[in-house]
Short mmCIF file of C-alpha atoms and ligand atoms in Angstrom, two decimals:
data_model
loop_
_atom_site.label_atom_id
_atom_site.label_comp_id
_atom_site.label_asym_id
_atom_site.label_seq_id
_atom_site.Cartn_x
_atom_site.Cartn_y
_atom_site.Cartn_z
CA MET G 1 91.22 -157.68 -69.67
CA SER G 2 89.40 -155.40 -67.59
CA HIS G 3 89.63 -156.48 -63.11
CA ASN G 4 86.51 -157.24 -63.51
CA HIS G 5 86.77 -160.51 -66.48
CA SER G 6 90.10 -161.29 -64.38
CA PHE G 7 90.32 -164.79 -62.88
CA ILE G 8 89.34 -164.77 -59.32
CA PRO G 9 91.43 -168.26 -57.09
CA PHE G 10 90.03 -169.07 -54.26
CA THR G 11 93.62 -167.65 -52.49
CA ARG G 12 95.98 -165.66 -53.42
CA PRO G 13 99.17 -164.98 -50.75
CA SER G 14 99.98 -161.70 -50.44
CA PHE G 15 104.26 -160.54 -50.10
CA ASN G 16 105.08 -156.97 -49.84
CA GLN G 17 109.07 -156.06 -50.74
CA GLU G 18 109.21 -155.61 -48.06
CA THR G 19 109.20 -159.76 -47.12
CA ILE G 20 111.30 -160.05 -51.19
CA ASP G 21 114.30 -157.35 -49.46
CA ALA G 22 114.42 -159.99 -46.01
CA VAL G 23 114.35 -163.41 -48.25
CA SER G 24 117.41 -161.20 -50.35
CA GLU G 25 118.85 -160.72 -47.72
CA VAL G 26 118.94 -163.68 -45.92
CA LEU G 27 119.98 -165.77 -49.15
CA ARG G 28 122.78 -163.14 -49.28
CA SER G 29 123.87 -163.36 -45.24
CA GLY G 30 125.60 -167.36 -45.75
CA TRP G 31 122.89 -168.54 -43.67
CA VAL G 32 119.79 -169.83 -44.84
CA THR G 33 118.78 -172.78 -42.57
CA SER G 34 118.10 -172.82 -39.14
CA GLY G 35 119.52 -170.22 -37.23
CA PRO G 36 118.86 -166.06 -36.43
CA LYS G 37 116.22 -165.82 -38.33
CA VAL G 38 114.21 -168.92 -36.48
CA ALA G 39 115.42 -168.32 -32.85
CA GLU G 40 114.07 -164.03 -34.06
CA PHE G 41 110.75 -165.48 -35.72
CA GLU G 42 110.39 -168.38 -32.72
CA ALA G 43 109.77 -165.08 -29.55
CA THR G 44 108.50 -162.77 -31.90
CA LEU G 45 105.57 -165.68 -32.03
CA SER G 46 105.71 -166.64 -28.11
CA LYS G 47 104.88 -162.90 -26.73
CA TYR G 48 102.43 -163.11 -29.93
CA PHE G 49 101.48 -165.13 -28.30
CA ALA G 50 101.61 -164.87 -24.19
CA ASN G 51 104.67 -166.01 -23.03
CA ARG G 52 104.23 -169.01 -23.96
CA PRO G 53 106.83 -171.20 -25.17
CA VAL G 54 106.80 -172.25 -29.12
CA ARG G 55 108.75 -173.58 -31.84
CA CYS G 56 108.25 -173.58 -35.77
CA PHE G 57 108.92 -176.92 -37.81
CA ALA G 58 108.75 -176.84 -41.95
CA ASN G 59 104.60 -177.41 -41.88
CA GLY G 60 101.77 -177.70 -40.41
CA THR G 61 101.54 -181.57 -40.62
CA ALA G 62 104.98 -182.36 -39.41
CA THR G 63 103.96 -179.24 -36.25
CA MET G 64 100.76 -181.82 -36.05
CA LYS G 65 103.03 -185.13 -35.35
CA ILE G 66 105.78 -183.64 -32.82
CA ALA G 67 102.50 -182.11 -30.67
CA LEU G 68 101.51 -185.68 -30.20
CA GLN G 69 104.54 -187.66 -29.82
CA VAL G 70 105.10 -184.20 -27.12
CA ALA G 71 101.77 -185.48 -25.10
CA GLY G 72 102.96 -188.78 -25.68
CA ILE G 73 100.53 -190.68 -27.93
CA GLY G 74 101.35 -193.08 -28.98
CA ASP G 75 100.91 -196.77 -29.99
CA GLY G 76 96.91 -198.25 -29.13
CA ASP G 77 95.72 -194.95 -28.50
CA GLU G 78 92.68 -192.93 -29.68
CA VAL G 79 92.26 -189.93 -30.62
CA ILE G 80 88.60 -188.37 -30.83
CA THR G 81 88.66 -185.65 -34.13
CA THR G 82 86.48 -184.58 -36.69
CA PRO G 83 85.69 -185.84 -40.16
CA ILE G 84 85.74 -182.32 -41.28
CA SER G 85 89.47 -180.86 -41.90
CA TRP G 86 92.89 -181.35 -44.23
CA VAL G 87 93.42 -185.57 -44.24
CA ALA G 88 96.53 -183.82 -42.40
CA THR G 89 94.95 -183.86 -38.96
CA SER G 90 93.77 -187.05 -39.11
CA ASN G 91 96.91 -188.65 -40.04
CA VAL G 92 99.67 -187.34 -38.47
CA ILE G 93 97.07 -189.32 -36.12
CA LEU G 94 97.36 -192.71 -37.67
CA SER G 95 101.79 -192.08 -38.52
CA ILE G 96 102.49 -192.68 -34.70
CA GLY G 97 100.70 -195.77 -34.95
CA ALA G 98 97.64 -194.36 -32.74
CA LYS G 99 93.84 -194.31 -33.61
CA PRO G 100 90.86 -191.67 -35.15
CA VAL G 101 88.21 -191.54 -33.41
CA PHE G 102 86.00 -189.49 -35.34
CA VAL G 103 82.93 -187.48 -33.52
CA ASP G 104 80.37 -185.78 -35.76
CA ILE G 105 80.19 -181.86 -36.69
CA ASP G 106 77.60 -179.40 -35.44
CA PRO G 107 75.78 -178.35 -39.07
CA VAL G 108 76.19 -174.86 -37.83
CA THR G 109 80.57 -174.37 -36.64
CA ARG G 110 80.81 -176.93 -38.89
CA ASN G 111 83.40 -177.76 -36.27
CA ILE G 112 83.59 -181.94 -34.00
CA ASP G 113 80.03 -181.96 -31.58
CA LEU G 114 82.04 -181.06 -28.79
CA ASN G 115 78.62 -182.74 -27.28
CA GLN G 116 78.89 -185.48 -28.92
CA VAL G 117 82.16 -186.40 -27.49
CA SER G 118 81.92 -187.72 -23.99
CA ALA G 119 80.02 -190.53 -25.41
CA ALA G 120 82.83 -191.20 -28.29
CA ILE G 121 85.57 -191.27 -24.94
CA THR G 122 86.59 -195.16 -24.25
CA SER G 123 89.08 -196.42 -21.56
CA LYS G 124 91.97 -195.89 -24.80
CA THR G 125 91.13 -192.11 -25.23
CA ARG G 126 94.07 -190.30 -24.97
CA ALA G 127 93.78 -186.80 -25.93
CA ILE G 128 90.79 -184.37 -28.88
CA MET G 129 92.06 -183.23 -31.47
CA PRO G 130 89.62 -180.37 -32.48
CA VAL G 131 89.89 -178.41 -35.68
CA TYR G 132 88.71 -174.71 -36.07
CA LEU G 133 87.61 -175.17 -39.25
CA ALA G 134 87.68 -171.25 -41.49
CA GLY G 135 88.93 -170.54 -38.88
CA LEU G 136 86.11 -170.22 -36.13
CA SER G 137 87.53 -171.69 -33.09
CA VAL G 138 85.10 -174.29 -30.85
CA ASN G 139 83.66 -173.97 -27.86
CA MET G 140 87.57 -172.71 -25.68
CA ASP G 141 85.11 -173.52 -22.36
CA GLN G 142 83.48 -176.62 -23.19
CA LEU G 143 86.53 -177.85 -24.82
CA TYR G 144 88.79 -177.32 -21.70
CA ALA G 145 86.13 -177.94 -19.19
CA LEU G 146 85.77 -181.73 -21.71
CA ALA G 147 89.38 -182.25 -20.37
CA LYS G 148 89.63 -181.78 -17.56
CA GLN G 149 86.74 -184.15 -16.98
CA HIS G 150 87.97 -186.98 -19.02
CA HIS G 151 91.48 -185.77 -17.98
CA LEU G 152 93.04 -185.94 -22.04
CA ARG G 153 95.36 -184.04 -24.00
CA VAL G 154 94.39 -181.42 -26.23
CA ILE G 155 96.10 -181.28 -29.32
CA GLU G 156 94.45 -178.32 -31.38
CA ASP G 157 94.64 -178.10 -35.35
CA ALA G 158 94.73 -174.55 -35.67
CA ALA G 159 96.25 -174.71 -39.04
CA GLN G 160 93.67 -171.75 -40.39
CA ALA G 161 93.61 -170.29 -37.01
CA PHE G 162 96.23 -168.08 -36.22
CA GLY G 163 94.78 -164.30 -35.32
CA SER G 164 90.85 -165.97 -34.17
CA GLN G 165 90.25 -165.25 -30.95
CA TRP G 166 88.41 -166.91 -27.80
CA LYS G 167 86.70 -164.72 -26.11
CA GLY G 168 88.98 -162.14 -26.18
CA LYS G 169 92.29 -164.06 -25.98
CA LYS G 170 94.25 -165.22 -29.23
CA ILE G 171 94.07 -168.60 -30.33
CA GLY G 172 97.30 -170.32 -28.83
CA SER G 173 97.45 -167.74 -26.37
CA PHE G 174 95.44 -170.23 -23.26
CA GLY G 175 94.91 -174.02 -23.14
CA ASP G 176 97.73 -176.84 -23.81
CA LEU G 177 99.00 -177.74 -27.28
CA VAL G 178 98.05 -175.97 -30.12
CA SER G 179 99.78 -176.47 -33.62
CA PHE G 180 99.66 -173.86 -36.51
CA SER G 181 100.43 -174.58 -40.20
CA PHE G 182 101.99 -171.59 -42.11
CA GLN G 183 101.47 -173.20 -45.72
CA ALA G 184 100.78 -170.83 -48.78
CA ASN G 185 97.28 -170.34 -48.28
CA LYS G 186 96.97 -169.52 -44.26
CA ASN G 187 96.67 -166.43 -43.30
CA LEU G 188 99.77 -165.29 -42.50
CA THR G 189 102.55 -168.12 -45.32
CA THR G 190 106.42 -169.21 -44.30
CA VAL G 191 105.50 -171.09 -48.12
CA GLU G 192 105.43 -174.02 -45.73
CA GLY G 193 106.28 -173.84 -42.36
CA GLY G 194 104.01 -174.40 -38.65
CA CYS G 195 104.41 -173.65 -35.06
CA LEU G 196 103.40 -175.25 -32.12
CA VAL G 197 102.83 -173.53 -28.19
CA LEU G 198 103.52 -174.83 -26.39
CA ASN G 199 103.64 -175.73 -21.58
CA ASN G 200 106.65 -175.16 -20.64
CA ALA G 201 110.56 -175.33 -21.02
CA ASP G 202 110.27 -179.21 -21.49
CA GLU G 203 108.28 -179.74 -23.33
CA ALA G 204 110.35 -177.19 -25.89
CA LYS G 205 113.03 -179.50 -24.96
CA LEU G 206 111.65 -181.87 -26.51
CA ALA G 207 109.82 -180.76 -29.64
CA GLU G 208 113.72 -179.59 -30.61
CA LYS G 209 114.37 -182.83 -31.22
CA LEU G 210 111.76 -184.54 -32.26
CA ARG G 211 112.16 -181.90 -35.10
CA LEU G 212 115.71 -182.58 -35.84
CA GLN G 213 116.97 -186.25 -35.91
CA GLY G 214 116.69 -186.20 -31.40
CA LEU G 215 119.34 -184.48 -31.43
CA THR G 216 121.34 -182.53 -28.46
CA ARG G 217 124.39 -181.27 -28.32
CA GLN G 218 126.46 -180.52 -25.10
CA GLY G 219 129.68 -177.94 -25.35
CA MET G 220 131.56 -177.27 -28.49
CA ASP G 221 131.90 -181.47 -29.82
CA GLY G 222 128.82 -183.48 -27.23
CA MET G 223 127.13 -185.28 -29.38
CA ASP G 224 123.44 -187.42 -28.27
CA VAL G 225 121.06 -188.89 -29.47
CA ASP G 226 118.15 -190.26 -27.26
CA VAL G 227 114.98 -191.09 -29.26
CA LEU G 228 113.87 -190.80 -32.97
CA GLY G 229 113.15 -186.95 -34.13
CA GLY G 230 112.66 -186.49 -38.03
CA LYS G 231 113.31 -183.12 -40.60
CA ASP G 232 111.52 -181.04 -39.18
CA ASN G 233 113.26 -177.86 -39.07
CA LEU G 234 111.56 -174.81 -40.56
CA THR G 235 114.44 -172.68 -43.01
CA ASP G 236 115.58 -169.00 -42.10
CA VAL G 237 114.08 -167.39 -45.26
CA ASN G 238 110.87 -168.85 -43.97
CA ALA G 239 111.28 -167.50 -41.02
CA ALA G 240 112.11 -164.36 -42.65
CA ILE G 241 109.15 -164.54 -44.17
CA GLY G 242 106.96 -164.99 -41.68
CA LEU G 243 108.39 -162.12 -39.10
CA GLU G 244 107.30 -159.29 -41.92
CA GLN G 245 103.84 -161.83 -41.89
CA LEU G 246 103.23 -160.94 -38.74
CA LYS G 247 103.95 -157.05 -39.16
CA GLN G 248 101.15 -156.96 -42.04
CA LEU G 249 98.57 -159.35 -40.33
CA PRO G 250 96.58 -157.11 -38.85
CA SER G 251 95.50 -155.56 -42.36
CA TYR G 252 95.28 -158.82 -43.49
CA GLN G 253 92.73 -159.31 -41.17
CA ALA G 254 90.79 -156.70 -41.14
CA ARG G 255 90.40 -156.51 -45.00
CA ARG G 256 89.32 -160.56 -43.84
CA ALA G 257 86.31 -159.27 -41.82
CA ALA G 258 85.81 -155.99 -43.79
CA LEU G 259 84.91 -159.22 -47.27
CA ALA G 260 82.86 -161.80 -45.24
CA HIS G 261 80.67 -158.89 -44.27
CA GLN G 262 80.32 -157.21 -47.89
CA TYR G 263 79.66 -162.01 -48.42
CA PHE G 264 76.72 -161.08 -45.98
CA GLU G 265 75.51 -158.66 -47.98
CA ALA G 266 75.98 -159.37 -51.18
CA ILE G 267 74.68 -162.97 -51.39
CA LEU G 268 71.14 -161.67 -49.19
CA ALA G 269 70.04 -159.59 -51.40
CA GLU G 270 71.56 -161.86 -54.49
CA LEU G 271 68.93 -163.60 -53.06
CA LYS G 272 66.69 -162.10 -52.33
CA SER G 273 66.23 -159.99 -56.02
CA ALA G 274 66.07 -163.63 -56.96
CA ARG G 275 63.05 -164.08 -55.03
CA LEU G 276 64.76 -167.18 -53.31
CA GLN G 277 64.70 -166.84 -49.36
CA ASP G 278 63.56 -170.23 -48.79
CA LEU G 279 66.48 -171.24 -50.66
CA LYS G 280 68.64 -173.12 -48.01
CA LEU G 281 71.57 -171.37 -49.05
CA GLU G 282 73.74 -171.94 -45.60
CA LEU G 283 76.45 -168.76 -44.37
CA PRO G 284 79.08 -169.23 -42.55
CA VAL G 285 78.64 -167.95 -38.84
CA ALA G 286 78.31 -164.66 -38.85
CA ASN G 287 81.31 -163.89 -36.10
CA PHE G 288 83.29 -161.50 -36.21
CA THR G 289 84.93 -160.73 -33.42
CA GLY G 290 86.89 -164.72 -32.80
CA ASN G 291 86.74 -165.74 -36.32
CA ASN G 292 89.55 -164.82 -38.59
CA TRP G 293 87.86 -165.66 -41.80
CA HIS G 294 90.33 -167.54 -43.57
CA MET G 295 87.74 -169.41 -45.51
CA PHE G 296 84.31 -168.94 -47.08
CA GLN G 297 82.19 -171.33 -46.48
CA VAL G 298 78.90 -172.05 -48.29
CA VAL G 299 76.74 -175.89 -47.91
CA LEU G 300 75.21 -175.90 -50.85
CA PRO G 301 71.29 -177.51 -51.50
CA LEU G 302 71.58 -180.10 -53.19
CA GLU G 303 68.29 -181.69 -52.25
CA GLN G 304 66.90 -178.23 -53.81
CA LEU G 305 68.86 -178.49 -56.54
CA ASN G 306 69.09 -179.91 -60.09
CA THR G 307 72.15 -180.37 -59.95
CA ASP G 308 75.41 -180.55 -58.34
CA ARG G 309 78.45 -179.29 -56.34
CA ALA G 310 80.41 -180.30 -59.09
CA GLN G 311 79.14 -178.51 -62.24
CA ILE G 312 78.45 -175.78 -59.97
CA MET G 313 82.00 -175.28 -59.76
CA THR G 314 82.18 -175.79 -63.86
CA GLU G 315 80.03 -173.30 -64.46
CA LEU G 316 81.70 -170.13 -61.78
CA LYS G 317 84.83 -171.03 -63.59
CA ASP G 318 83.85 -170.74 -66.53
CA LEU G 319 82.83 -166.72 -64.75
CA GLY G 320 86.50 -166.70 -63.28
CA ILE G 321 85.31 -167.39 -60.41
CA GLY G 322 87.49 -170.27 -58.76
CA THR G 323 86.71 -172.06 -56.05
CA GLY G 324 87.22 -175.47 -53.58
CA VAL G 325 86.21 -178.49 -51.81
CA HIS G 326 88.04 -177.52 -48.29
CA TYR G 327 86.73 -180.90 -46.80
CA PRO G 328 85.22 -184.49 -48.28
CA ALA G 329 84.70 -186.38 -44.71
CA ILE G 330 87.80 -187.85 -44.55
CA THR G 331 85.97 -191.38 -43.67
CA GLY G 332 85.31 -191.67 -47.34
CA PHE G 333 88.96 -192.20 -48.19
CA THR G 334 90.10 -195.45 -49.54
CA LEU G 335 92.61 -194.91 -46.81
CA TYR G 336 90.86 -194.31 -43.96
CA LYS G 337 87.26 -196.58 -45.59
CA ASN G 338 89.81 -199.84 -45.20
CA GLN G 339 89.68 -199.73 -41.88
CA GLY G 340 86.51 -199.82 -41.63
CA TYR G 341 85.30 -195.87 -41.28
CA LYS G 342 82.30 -194.56 -43.02
CA THR G 343 80.85 -191.53 -43.63
CA SER G 344 77.61 -192.34 -42.92
CA ASP G 345 78.47 -193.16 -39.54
CA THR G 346 78.56 -189.26 -39.14
CA PRO G 347 76.45 -188.35 -41.35
CA ILE G 348 75.81 -184.61 -40.92
CA ALA G 349 80.22 -184.51 -41.70
CA GLU G 350 78.94 -187.22 -44.70
CA ARG G 351 76.16 -184.36 -45.89
CA ILE G 352 78.70 -181.05 -44.97
CA GLY G 353 81.60 -182.81 -47.04
CA ARG G 354 78.85 -183.26 -50.14
CA SER G 355 77.88 -179.79 -50.40
CA ILE G 356 80.58 -177.12 -48.90
CA LEU G 357 81.65 -175.09 -51.26
CA THR G 358 84.36 -172.33 -50.55
CA LEU G 359 84.60 -169.20 -52.45
CA PRO G 360 87.88 -166.70 -53.05
CA LEU G 361 88.61 -164.45 -49.46
CA PHE G 362 91.37 -163.15 -49.80
CA ALA G 363 93.20 -159.59 -48.94
CA ALA G 364 93.51 -159.17 -52.41
CA MET G 365 90.32 -159.15 -53.46
CA ALA G 366 88.61 -156.32 -55.18
CA ASP G 367 85.48 -154.80 -53.24
CA GLU G 368 83.33 -155.64 -56.27
CA ASP G 369 84.80 -158.99 -57.05
CA ILE G 370 82.45 -160.59 -53.82
CA GLY G 371 79.06 -158.73 -56.23
CA ARG G 372 80.68 -160.58 -59.12
CA ILE G 373 81.31 -163.87 -56.98
CA ALA G 374 77.68 -163.60 -55.50
CA SER G 375 75.47 -162.94 -58.50
CA GLY G 376 77.09 -165.67 -59.56
CA LEU G 377 76.73 -167.87 -57.69
CA VAL G 378 72.88 -167.04 -57.12
CA GLY G 379 71.97 -166.76 -61.02
CA ILE G 380 73.12 -170.29 -61.13
CA LEU G 381 70.81 -171.05 -57.80
CA LEU G 382 68.62 -169.54 -59.17
CA LYS G 383 68.85 -171.77 -62.83
CA TYR G 384 69.02 -175.19 -61.19
CA ARG G 385 66.37 -174.82 -59.08
CA LYS G 386 64.08 -177.07 -58.07
CA ASN G 387 59.95 -176.28 -59.15
C1 PLP M 1 96.81 -176.79 -43.89
C2 PLP M 1 96.28 -176.72 -42.63
C3 PLP M 1 97.30 -178.30 -42.08
C4 PLP M 1 98.62 -178.88 -42.70
O1 PLP M 1 99.01 -178.44 -42.43
P1 PLP M 1 100.32 -177.97 -43.70
O2 PLP M 1 101.91 -177.15 -43.63
O3 PLP M 1 99.22 -178.23 -45.34
O4 PLP M 1 101.56 -179.64 -43.59
C5 PLP M 1 96.13 -180.09 -40.91
N1 PLP M 1 95.18 -179.29 -40.62
C6 PLP M 1 94.43 -178.74 -41.49
C7 PLP M 1 93.36 -177.68 -40.85
C8 PLP M 1 94.76 -177.69 -42.29
O5 PLP M 1 94.36 -176.11 -42.14
#
């Protein structure tokens, strides 16, 4: 099968030989769970994030849950967040007994609309949990001004934003609690894993306890448990992968940005040659200084088409092109509907959740893949265009 006709998944991680060797070394060392590699990974991440304390966890979900606990959020508290995210974001809020309050999104950035946050604040609101969809941050100046004005904590769900920047500063290098995921689809992966950037040593100490049964040790044989913790530690096998991925991140990053750039050109050229310039296909914000290009997502103009997203995905799949949906509005899930949430309360999120489509984007993609995807997509749009 020629490269041109091989299946392009929507994402795929890259692991070089050095990474495979680093894993082998850990496996042979006799120490495979949390140990020296996790400590080294945390120290390296701390340097990366302007020397702020960093602790690693088994996954991004555990990282966010512990972030909420470190912030002292719990029973009856309200946390303001976005309905367009991986469901982990609001599930962790529920899991600690707090209540997610969903604010609609900005249709251009597809992130929480910060202009609507104030109206959602009540006497129970304790925190804002923004999500940086596809790696694009919110307006960080506005976010922290809001938090300061209303005395709220910020738990940034930066799961998709490793390597993204705001005004030249890395996401995570400033702010309150910043949570990242190293799940296999993310820009930097440890297969599964996550890290939290914290404000001080006390918070880091509490996070350490919460990730391992609430345990502290004293001397040779002393042990105490004074808080209920879980089993959320990262292993040295995962940390060894992360240390190698960090070295490769700049090249991955440059490749993602170059591919994203090609997407804009190829899609616009295809629309023009198909005389479809009036089609309201929504492209991402063309932010090449701040975005890590975790995903390249389009919003389909379903009202102008005689088809639905599932059919478009099926036809792209038949062309050898994998796509994804990130994400339907969380408020439409049964668990949330049963608690009284309605997608119609956030109409922009409802529409975008129904029409957003993730196109393939990962460092190992070939240049010619972009042209093939753009022409495949526009060909389908042309076929189903309403007259
Ligand atoms: C991946 C992701 C998470 C959860 O991370 P896991 O490592 O899969 O637990 C949370 N929020 C967002 C926005 C994500 O993309």
